[in-house]
Amino acid sequence: MEWWRHAVIYQVYPRSFADSDGDGVGDLPGITGRLGHLADLGVDALWLSPFYRSPMVDGGYDVSDYRDVDPVFGTLADFDALLAEAHRLGLRVIVDIVPNHTSSRHPWFVEGRRDRYIFRDTPNGWQSLFGGPAWTQVADGQWYLHLFAPEQPDLNWHNPDVRAEFDDILRFWLDRGVDGFRVDVAHGMIKDLAGVTLFDHEDVHEIHRGWRKILDSYPGDRMAVAEVFDTAPARVARYVSVGELHQAFNFDFLEAPWDPAVLRRIIDASLAAASQVGAPPTWVLSNHDRRRHVTRFGGVRRARAAALLMLGLPGSAYLYQGEELGLPEVLDLPDEVRTDPQWVRSGGAELGRDGCRVPLPWSGDAPPFGFGPGGSWLPQPADWAAVTVEAQRKDPHSTLSLYRDALRLRRPSTTLRWLDAPDGVLRFETETMRVAANLTAGPVRIEEPATLLLSSSEMAGELPGDTTAWWGV
Ligand code: GLC
């Protein structure tokens, strides 16, 4: 089985993982120095959010040079060192590729190469995902399209130069040894300006088929995972059909409430859609764009149960840095430290995504909790002293220990069979284990013939409320 079919892939948001030089912003040497944590945790791979040269209007998702590391994160040599150390530890590395738009500081935009962007004399009515119109007017009266911030002009993928450039960028990183890519807004590159939907145009698939050929021309199971949001499972599956990409994120699962019926419906739909195209299903609870699931679900207890439910499902799972520590969303950041364009462009009406990007607490009793020798670009809550990696490593009941145990026990599986269960309980069997998730508040009696492997809270004969447990088969 190819590694990515059952991989657990850990997302690193480089600004907030670990800082080596004391400027308060995480960097590549910081990550390299902490790879032992990921190896201990037992993940298979890491996905690095963008570390390329960028004016950082959108946390690096506004790239001005796709073939270089931004000085705030280090150098290409630092990247090579990170990759070598990760591989030495048996961890694969996938990097983020941002093909829908560049930064407005990218040389093409600066030099006025309008044929490579989407310029029109008259804008249509589209709105930016970050609020306000999706068009900005330039001095001579023309308008350019930006689905995100004005500093992120959308590329014109009908121009062969754009295609050739991205083929070359993929090769640049594959030649350096990366194991694959996470494709930002993979359903956005082709637009029908006369249409009403911004995403999922038929012609994007041709781009992905071309990229798959490039990936397949390299040895060693290179892969790509597509970010395709606001799209039904059957449509998402087309991005991972034969000859296209390998995986797509499961945003329906990420957005699901703590509700057994809804979760079961999404699990069934996800498994069906993936199996029709022979792709592995994927699961995710948090990322750098969404409110952390501890906060969404209303507490660490449910977050732990959700994690064991997710990791018990067949297929591949994505973890977001800090969820293994049970970190909550930080909701009370002072206004003046918030940087997210969602916050800025909505005039503060939307809190935005800074609250899930607060730097990780590694050790010690006071901020920055070992994040680095200086401060941290977003302030950490004082009570994170209790949830540092150091504090949790020693505690067998900590969330960190739960994740580590789960990853050690998790085995590849491909099928799921639902089993009878009391109301409010999701119970199933895969080739490798039995799982029961009790989404009600009270305990339920579950008779399992096999040995209990792991549970998200303490078992007392019964399966307690808001708890998931695993048994062997
Ligand atoms: C993706 C990224 C998000 C970014 C957006 C624009 O959705 O995950 O962080 O803001 O693309 O690049």
PDB file of N, CA and C in Angstrom, residues 42-88:
ATOM      1  N   GLY A  42       4.783  10.065  16.330  1.00  0.00           N
ATOM      2  CA  GLY A  42       4.512   8.902  15.468  1.00  0.00           C
ATOM      3  C   GLY A  42       3.800   9.237  14.173  1.00  0.00           C
ATOM      4  N   VAL A  43       3.848  10.510  13.757  1.00  0.00           N
ATOM      5  CA  VAL A  43       3.225  10.845  12.472  1.00  0.00           C
ATOM      6  C   VAL A  43       4.104  10.337  11.331  1.00  0.00           C
ATOM      7  N   ASP A  44       3.518  10.247  10.144  1.00  0.00           N
ATOM      8  CA  ASP A  44       4.260   9.745   8.988  1.00  0.00           C
ATOM      9  C   ASP A  44       4.911  10.867   8.194  1.00  0.00           C
ATOM     10  N   ALA A  45       4.281  12.024   8.233  1.00  0.00           N
ATOM     11  CA  ALA A  45       4.759  13.099   7.363  1.00  0.00           C
ATOM     12  C   ALA A  45       4.385  14.436   7.967  1.00  0.00           C
ATOM     13  N   LEU A  46       5.068  15.481   7.497  1.00  0.00           N
ATOM     14  CA  LEU A  46       4.605  16.804   7.839  1.00  0.00           C
ATOM     15  C   LEU A  46       4.300  17.586   6.580  1.00  0.00           C
ATOM     16  N   TRP A  47       3.331  18.454   6.702  1.00  0.00           N
ATOM     17  CA  TRP A  47       2.990  19.398   5.641  1.00  0.00           C
ATOM     18  C   TRP A  47       3.386  20.762   6.169  1.00  0.00           C
ATOM     19  N   LEU A  48       4.234  21.443   5.399  1.00  0.00           N
ATOM     20  CA  LEU A  48       4.670  22.781   5.797  1.00  0.00           C
ATOM     21  C   LEU A  48       3.815  23.811   5.079  1.00  0.00           C
ATOM     22  N   SER A  49       3.106  24.644   5.823  1.00  0.00           N
ATOM     23  CA  SER A  49       2.449  25.797   5.211  1.00  0.00           C
ATOM     24  C   SER A  49       3.541  26.702   4.630  1.00  0.00           C
ATOM     25  N   PRO A  50       3.194  27.673   3.758  1.00  0.00           N
ATOM     26  CA  PRO A  50       4.232  28.374   2.984  1.00  0.00           C
ATOM     27  C   PRO A  50       5.321  29.049   3.825  1.00  0.00           C
ATOM     28  N   PHE A  51       6.548  28.874   3.318  1.00  0.00           N
ATOM     29  CA  PHE A  51       7.734  29.505   3.926  1.00  0.00           C
ATOM     30  C   PHE A  51       8.479  30.284   2.851  1.00  0.00           C
ATOM     31  N   TYR A  52       7.825  30.527   1.705  1.00  0.00           N
ATOM     32  CA  TYR A  52       8.492  31.183   0.572  1.00  0.00           C
ATOM     33  C   TYR A  52       8.568  32.685   0.806  1.00  0.00           C
ATOM     34  N   ARG A  53       9.354  33.338  -0.068  1.00  0.00           N
ATOM     35  CA  ARG A  53       9.431  34.805   0.030  1.00  0.00           C
ATOM     36  C   ARG A  53       8.047  35.407  -0.131  1.00  0.00           C
ATOM     37  N   SER A  54       7.725  36.309   0.774  1.00  0.00           N
ATOM     38  CA  SER A  54       6.360  36.832   0.807  1.00  0.00           C
ATOM     39  C   SER A  54       6.299  38.119   1.606  1.00  0.00           C
ATOM     40  N   PRO A  55       5.463  39.058   1.175  1.00  0.00           N
ATOM     41  CA  PRO A  55       5.214  40.231   2.017  1.00  0.00           C
ATOM     42  C   PRO A  55       4.368  39.899   3.244  1.00  0.00           C
ATOM     43  N   MET A  56       3.879  38.665   3.349  1.00  0.00           N
ATOM     44  CA  MET A  56       3.145  38.185   4.534  1.00  0.00           C
ATOM     45  C   MET A  56       1.847  38.947   4.801  1.00  0.00           C
ATOM     46  N   VAL A  57       1.185  39.320   3.736  1.00  0.00           N
ATOM     47  CA  VAL A  57      -0.138  39.917   3.925  1.00  0.00           C
ATOM     48  C   VAL A  57      -1.124  38.839   4.380  1.00  0.00           C
ATOM     49  N   ASP A  58      -0.929  37.622   3.868  1.00  0.00           N
ATOM     50  CA  ASP A  58      -1.815  36.512   4.235  1.00  0.00           C
ATOM     51  C   ASP A  58      -0.974  35.356   4.797  1.00  0.00           C
ATOM     52  N   GLY A  59      -0.119  35.691   5.746  1.00  0.00           N
ATOM     53  CA  GLY A  59       0.666  34.660   6.430  1.00  0.00           C
ATOM     54  C   GLY A  59       1.527  33.819   5.506  1.00  0.00           C
ATOM     55  N   GLY A  60       1.923  34.376   4.349  1.00  0.00           N
ATOM     56  CA  GLY A  60       2.771  33.623   3.431  1.00  0.00           C
ATOM     57  C   GLY A  60       2.012  32.991   2.270  1.00  0.00           C
ATOM     58  N   TYR A  61       0.681  33.037   2.311  1.00  0.00           N
ATOM     59  CA  TYR A  61      -0.108  32.552   1.166  1.00  0.00           C
ATOM     60  C   TYR A  61      -0.196  33.636   0.080  1.00  0.00           C
ATOM     61  N   ASP A  62       0.736  34.554   0.142  1.00  0.00           N
ATOM     62  CA  ASP A  62       0.899  35.600  -0.877  1.00  0.00           C
ATOM     63  C   ASP A  62       2.382  35.541  -1.250  1.00  0.00           C
ATOM     64  N   VAL A  63       2.693  34.751  -2.271  1.00  0.00           N
ATOM     65  CA  VAL A  63       4.082  34.386  -2.547  1.00  0.00           C
ATOM     66  C   VAL A  63       4.687  35.335  -3.584  1.00  0.00           C
ATOM     67  N   SER A  64       5.873  35.867  -3.292  1.00  0.00           N
ATOM     68  CA  SER A  64       6.541  36.727  -4.282  1.00  0.00           C
ATOM     69  C   SER A  64       7.702  36.011  -4.964  1.00  0.00           C
ATOM     70  N   ASP A  65       8.176  34.908  -4.365  1.00  0.00           N
ATOM     71  CA  ASP A  65       9.186  34.090  -5.042  1.00  0.00           C
ATOM     72  C   ASP A  65       8.987  32.641  -4.594  1.00  0.00           C
ATOM     73  N   TYR A  66       8.539  31.814  -5.540  1.00  0.00           N
ATOM     74  CA  TYR A  66       8.186  30.425  -5.218  1.00  0.00           C
ATOM     75  C   TYR A  66       9.405  29.523  -5.072  1.00  0.00           C
ATOM     76  N   ARG A  67      10.580  30.058  -5.384  1.00  0.00           N
ATOM     77  CA  ARG A  67      11.773  29.204  -5.340  1.00  0.00           C
ATOM     78  C   ARG A  67      12.757  29.648  -4.272  1.00  0.00           C
ATOM     79  N   ASP A  68      12.287  30.414  -3.315  1.00  0.00           N
ATOM     80  CA  ASP A  68      13.208  30.839  -2.258  1.00  0.00           C
ATOM     81  C   ASP A  68      12.467  30.884  -0.925  1.00  0.00           C
ATOM     82  N   VAL A  69      13.258  30.845   0.142  1.00  0.00           N
ATOM     83  CA  VAL A  69      12.724  30.886   1.498  1.00  0.00           C
ATOM     84  C   VAL A  69      12.701  32.344   1.950  1.00  0.00           C
ATOM     85  N   ASP A  70      11.631  32.765   2.588  1.00  0.00           N
ATOM     86  CA  ASP A  70      11.610  34.126   3.107  1.00  0.00           C
ATOM     87  C   ASP A  70      12.655  34.250   4.221  1.00  0.00           C
ATOM     88  N   PRO A  71      13.386  35.395   4.244  1.00  0.00           N
ATOM     89  CA  PRO A  71      14.416  35.549   5.276  1.00  0.00           C
ATOM     90  C   PRO A  71      13.888  35.361   6.703  1.00  0.00           C
ATOM     91  N   VAL A  72      12.622  35.661   6.938  1.00  0.00           N
ATOM     92  CA  VAL A  72      12.113  35.488   8.307  1.00  0.00           C
ATOM     93  C   VAL A  72      12.109  34.005   8.699  1.00  0.00           C
ATOM     94  N   PHE A  73      12.047  33.123   7.691  1.00  0.00           N
ATOM     95  CA  PHE A  73      12.028  31.676   7.965  1.00  0.00           C
ATOM     96  C   PHE A  73      13.388  31.017   7.785  1.00  0.00           C
ATOM     97  N   GLY A  74      14.334  31.726   7.172  1.00  0.00           N
ATOM     98  CA  GLY A  74      15.659  31.132   6.981  1.00  0.00           C
ATOM     99  C   GLY A  74      16.087  31.173   5.528  1.00  0.00           C
ATOM    100  N   THR A  75      16.787  30.128   5.110  1.00  0.00           N
ATOM    101  CA  THR A  75      17.382  30.084   3.770  1.00  0.00           C
ATOM    102  C   THR A  75      17.060  28.743   3.122  1.00  0.00           C
ATOM    103  N   LEU A  76      17.387  28.647   1.836  1.00  0.00           N
ATOM    104  CA  LEU A  76      17.213  27.351   1.160  1.00  0.00           C
ATOM    105  C   LEU A  76      18.069  26.276   1.824  1.00  0.00           C
ATOM    106  N   ALA A  77      19.254  26.673   2.292  1.00  0.00           N
ATOM    107  CA  ALA A  77      20.107  25.689   2.990  1.00  0.00           C
ATOM    108  C   ALA A  77      19.401  25.192   4.258  1.00  0.00           C
ATOM    109  N   ASP A  78      18.686  26.096   4.933  1.00  0.00           N
ATOM    110  CA  ASP A  78      17.916  25.664   6.114  1.00  0.00           C
ATOM    111  C   ASP A  78      16.823  24.680   5.711  1.00  0.00           C
ATOM    112  N   PHE A  79      16.212  24.946   4.541  1.00  0.00           N
ATOM    113  CA  PHE A  79      15.189  24.012   4.077  1.00  0.00           C
ATOM    114  C   PHE A  79      15.794  22.635   3.810  1.00  0.00           C
ATOM    115  N   ASP A  80      16.941  22.635   3.122  1.00  0.00           N
ATOM    116  CA  ASP A  80      17.592  21.351   2.821  1.00  0.00           C
ATOM    117  C   ASP A  80      17.932  20.594   4.102  1.00  0.00           C
ATOM    118  N   ALA A  81      18.381  21.345   5.102  1.00  0.00           N
ATOM    119  CA  ALA A  81      18.736  20.700   6.375  1.00  0.00           C
ATOM    120  C   ALA A  81      17.488  20.113   7.039  1.00  0.00           C
ATOM    121  N   LEU A  82      16.394  20.861   6.974  1.00  0.00           N
ATOM    122  CA  LEU A  82      15.128  20.365   7.554  1.00  0.00           C
ATOM    123  C   LEU A  82      14.711  19.059   6.868  1.00  0.00           C
ATOM    124  N   LEU A  83      14.759  19.098   5.536  1.00  0.00           N
ATOM    125  CA  LEU A  83      14.324  17.924   4.768  1.00  0.00           C
ATOM    126  C   LEU A  83      15.210  16.709   5.075  1.00  0.00           C
ATOM    127  N   ALA A  84      16.516  16.951   5.137  1.00  0.00           N
ATOM    128  CA  ALA A  84      17.441  15.845   5.400  1.00  0.00           C
ATOM    129  C   ALA A  84      17.182  15.250   6.786  1.00  0.00           C
ATOM    130  N   GLU A  85      16.977  16.111   7.762  1.00  0.00           N
ATOM    131  CA  GLU A  85      16.749  15.623   9.128  1.00  0.00           C
ATOM    132  C   GLU A  85      15.403  14.893   9.225  1.00  0.00           C
ATOM    133  N   ALA A  86      14.395  15.430   8.557  1.00  0.00           N
ATOM    134  CA  ALA A  86      13.084  14.760   8.568  1.00  0.00           C
ATOM    135  C   ALA A  86      13.226  13.362   7.957  1.00  0.00           C
ATOM    136  N   HIS A  87      13.886  13.293   6.824  1.00  0.00           N
ATOM    137  CA  HIS A  87      14.045  11.989   6.166  1.00  0.00           C
ATOM    138  C   HIS A  87      14.859  11.035   7.037  1.00  0.00           C
ATOM    139  N   ARG A  88      15.864  11.574   7.701  1.00  0.00           N
ATOM    140  CA  ARG A  88      16.661  10.727   8.589  1.00  0.00           C
ATOM    141  C   ARG A  88      15.786  10.118   9.683  1.00  0.00           C
TER     142      ARG A  88
END
